């Protein structure tokens, strides 16, 4: 029984492997593959254009997210510092942390953005965009 099954499977696979398509069928299949390739090229071009148009928006979203995380980090550090000092100094420590965040944010607005993301013109740092201009 096993020998008959093995012989039948071998015959079936050999027959499929030995069969050849006619030239007309091969030509139709080739044309279908070319049409599919052209369609995929168009889709790839459209996806690339979409990705390029979204690059600026994604960069901005990433910076906003990171900025929010930094602000939460400052708030957590303020709570840590406040918990490590006497009650009479708690308001001074919180004010110090608030000033730290404010000065850091203004410094980034005045200089940081321009140095990091200004037009570079072949240099290492940005050369325009200071003070948000």
GROMACS .gro file of C-alpha atoms in nm:
model
  133
    1UNK     CA    1   0.000   0.000   0.000
    2UNK     CA    2   0.279   0.243   0.092
    3UNK     CA    3   0.465   0.159  -0.226
    4UNK     CA    4   0.158   0.232  -0.439
    5UNK     CA    5   0.104   0.566  -0.262
    6UNK     CA    6   0.468   0.662  -0.310
    7UNK     CA    7   0.455   0.566  -0.678
    8UNK     CA    8   0.135   0.766  -0.732
    9UNK     CA    9   0.280   1.076  -0.563
   10UNK     CA   10   0.603   1.048  -0.760
   11UNK     CA   11   0.410   1.016  -1.086
   12UNK     CA   12   0.191   1.316  -1.002
   13UNK     CA   13   0.485   1.541  -0.913
   14UNK     CA   14   0.687   1.427  -1.214
   15UNK     CA   15   0.397   1.492  -1.450
   16UNK     CA   16   0.355   1.845  -1.316
   17UNK     CA   17   0.725   1.917  -1.331
   18UNK     CA   18   0.756   1.786  -1.687
   19UNK     CA   19   0.460   1.977  -1.828
   20UNK     CA   20   0.541   2.292  -2.020
   21UNK     CA   21   0.322   2.587  -2.101
   22UNK     CA   22   0.273   2.695  -2.458
   23UNK     CA   23   0.456   3.010  -2.577
   24UNK     CA   24   0.127   3.200  -2.596
   25UNK     CA   25   0.048   3.120  -2.232
   26UNK     CA   26   0.399   3.221  -2.128
   27UNK     CA   27   0.365   3.549  -2.317
   28UNK     CA   28   0.031   3.626  -2.149
   29UNK     CA   29   0.181   3.548  -1.809
   30UNK     CA   30   0.482   3.769  -1.884
   31UNK     CA   31   0.256   4.058  -1.986
   32UNK     CA   32   0.048   4.013  -1.671
   33UNK     CA   33   0.365   4.019  -1.460
   34UNK     CA   34   0.484   4.336  -1.638
   35UNK     CA   35   0.149   4.505  -1.573
   36UNK     CA   36   0.165   4.402  -1.207
   37UNK     CA   37   0.521   4.533  -1.179
   38UNK     CA   38   0.420   4.867  -1.332
   39UNK     CA   39   0.128   4.896  -1.091
   40UNK     CA   40   0.355   4.823  -0.797
   41UNK     CA   41   0.604   5.085  -0.918
   42UNK     CA   42   0.325   5.345  -0.925
   43UNK     CA   43   0.215   5.246  -0.574
   44UNK     CA   44   0.575   5.267  -0.449
   45UNK     CA   45   0.617   5.613  -0.602
   46UNK     CA   46   0.293   5.730  -0.440
   47UNK     CA   47   0.396   5.586  -0.102
   48UNK     CA   48   0.736   5.753  -0.127
   49UNK     CA   49   0.576   6.091  -0.203
   50UNK     CA   50   0.334   6.047   0.088
   51UNK     CA   51   0.619   5.959   0.322
   52UNK     CA   52   0.823   6.260   0.211
   53UNK     CA   53   0.527   6.494   0.260
   54UNK     CA   54   0.467   6.359   0.612
   55UNK     CA   55   0.832   6.380   0.719
   56UNK     CA   56   0.807   6.735   0.854
   57UNK     CA   57   0.486   6.664   1.042
   58UNK     CA   58   0.631   6.350   1.196
   59UNK     CA   59   0.945   6.538   1.302
   60UNK     CA   60   0.732   6.803   1.471
   61UNK     CA   61   0.515   6.544   1.644
   62UNK     CA   62   0.826   6.366   1.772
   63UNK     CA   63   0.968   6.691   1.911
   64UNK     CA   64   0.639   6.778   2.084
   65UNK     CA   65   0.625   6.432   2.240
   66UNK     CA   66   0.984   6.453   2.360
   67UNK     CA   67   0.925   6.803   2.496
   68UNK     CA   68   0.622   6.681   2.692
   69UNK     CA   69   0.828   6.396   2.836
   70UNK     CA   70   1.099   6.640   2.943
   71UNK     CA   71   0.839   6.859   3.115
   72UNK     CA   72   0.704   6.556   3.303
   73UNK     CA   73   1.060   6.466   3.396
   74UNK     CA   74   1.113   6.813   3.542
   75UNK     CA   75   0.789   6.786   3.740
   76UNK     CA   76   0.898   6.450   3.881
   77UNK     CA   77   1.240   6.582   3.972
   78UNK     CA   78   1.078   6.883   4.142
   79UNK     CA   79   0.871   6.645   4.355
   80UNK     CA   80   1.185   6.447   4.441
   81UNK     CA   81   1.376   6.759   4.545
   82UNK     CA   82   1.079   6.891   4.743
   83UNK     CA   83   1.050   6.564   4.929
   84UNK     CA   84   1.418   6.575   5.022
   85UNK     CA   85   1.409   6.917   5.187
   86UNK     CA   86   1.239   7.070   5.488
   87UNK     CA   87   0.882   7.193   5.458
   88UNK     CA   88   0.985   7.558   5.496
   89UNK     CA   89   1.206   7.532   5.183
   90UNK     CA   90   0.957   7.344   4.965
   91UNK     CA   91   0.822   7.653   4.787
   92UNK     CA   92   1.176   7.777   4.714
   93UNK     CA   93   1.274   7.442   4.561
   94UNK     CA   94   0.959   7.433   4.348
   95UNK     CA   95   1.019   7.791   4.231
   96UNK     CA   96   1.378   7.703   4.142
   97UNK     CA   97   1.255   7.413   3.929
   98UNK     CA   98   0.991   7.630   3.761
   99UNK     CA   99   1.254   7.892   3.673
  100UNK     CA  100   1.481   7.615   3.544
  101UNK     CA  101   1.211   7.486   3.307
  102UNK     CA  102   1.119   7.839   3.194
  103UNK     CA  103   1.476   7.945   3.120
  104UNK     CA  104   1.546   7.615   2.942
  105UNK     CA  105   1.236   7.653   2.725
  106UNK     CA  106   1.323   8.012   2.634
  107UNK     CA  107   1.683   7.912   2.561
  108UNK     CA  108   1.564   7.638   2.328
  109UNK     CA  109   1.332   7.883   2.152
  110UNK     CA  110   1.607   8.146   2.116
  111UNK     CA  111   1.905   7.931   2.020
  112UNK     CA  112   1.848   7.556   2.038
  113UNK     CA  113   1.606   7.514   1.749
  114UNK     CA  114   1.824   7.719   1.514
  115UNK     CA  115   2.140   7.531   1.606
  116UNK     CA  116   1.973   7.192   1.572
  117UNK     CA  117   1.736   7.243   1.278
  118UNK     CA  118   1.839   7.562   1.098
  119UNK     CA  119   1.962   7.543   0.739
  120UNK     CA  120   2.312   7.405   0.752
  121UNK     CA  121   2.467   7.504   0.418
  122UNK     CA  122   2.748   7.250   0.455
  123UNK     CA  123   2.826   7.329   0.817
  124UNK     CA  124   2.784   7.130   1.137
  125UNK     CA  125   2.520   7.351   1.301
  126UNK     CA  126   2.228   7.558   1.175
  127UNK     CA  127   2.282   7.917   1.076
  128UNK     CA  128   1.930   8.063   1.070
  129UNK     CA  129   1.607   8.047   1.267
  130UNK     CA  130   1.731   8.214   1.585
  131UNK     CA  131   1.456   8.356   1.809
  132UNK     CA  132   1.197   8.164   1.609
  133UNK     CA  133   1.253   8.375   1.295
   0.00000   0.00000   0.00000
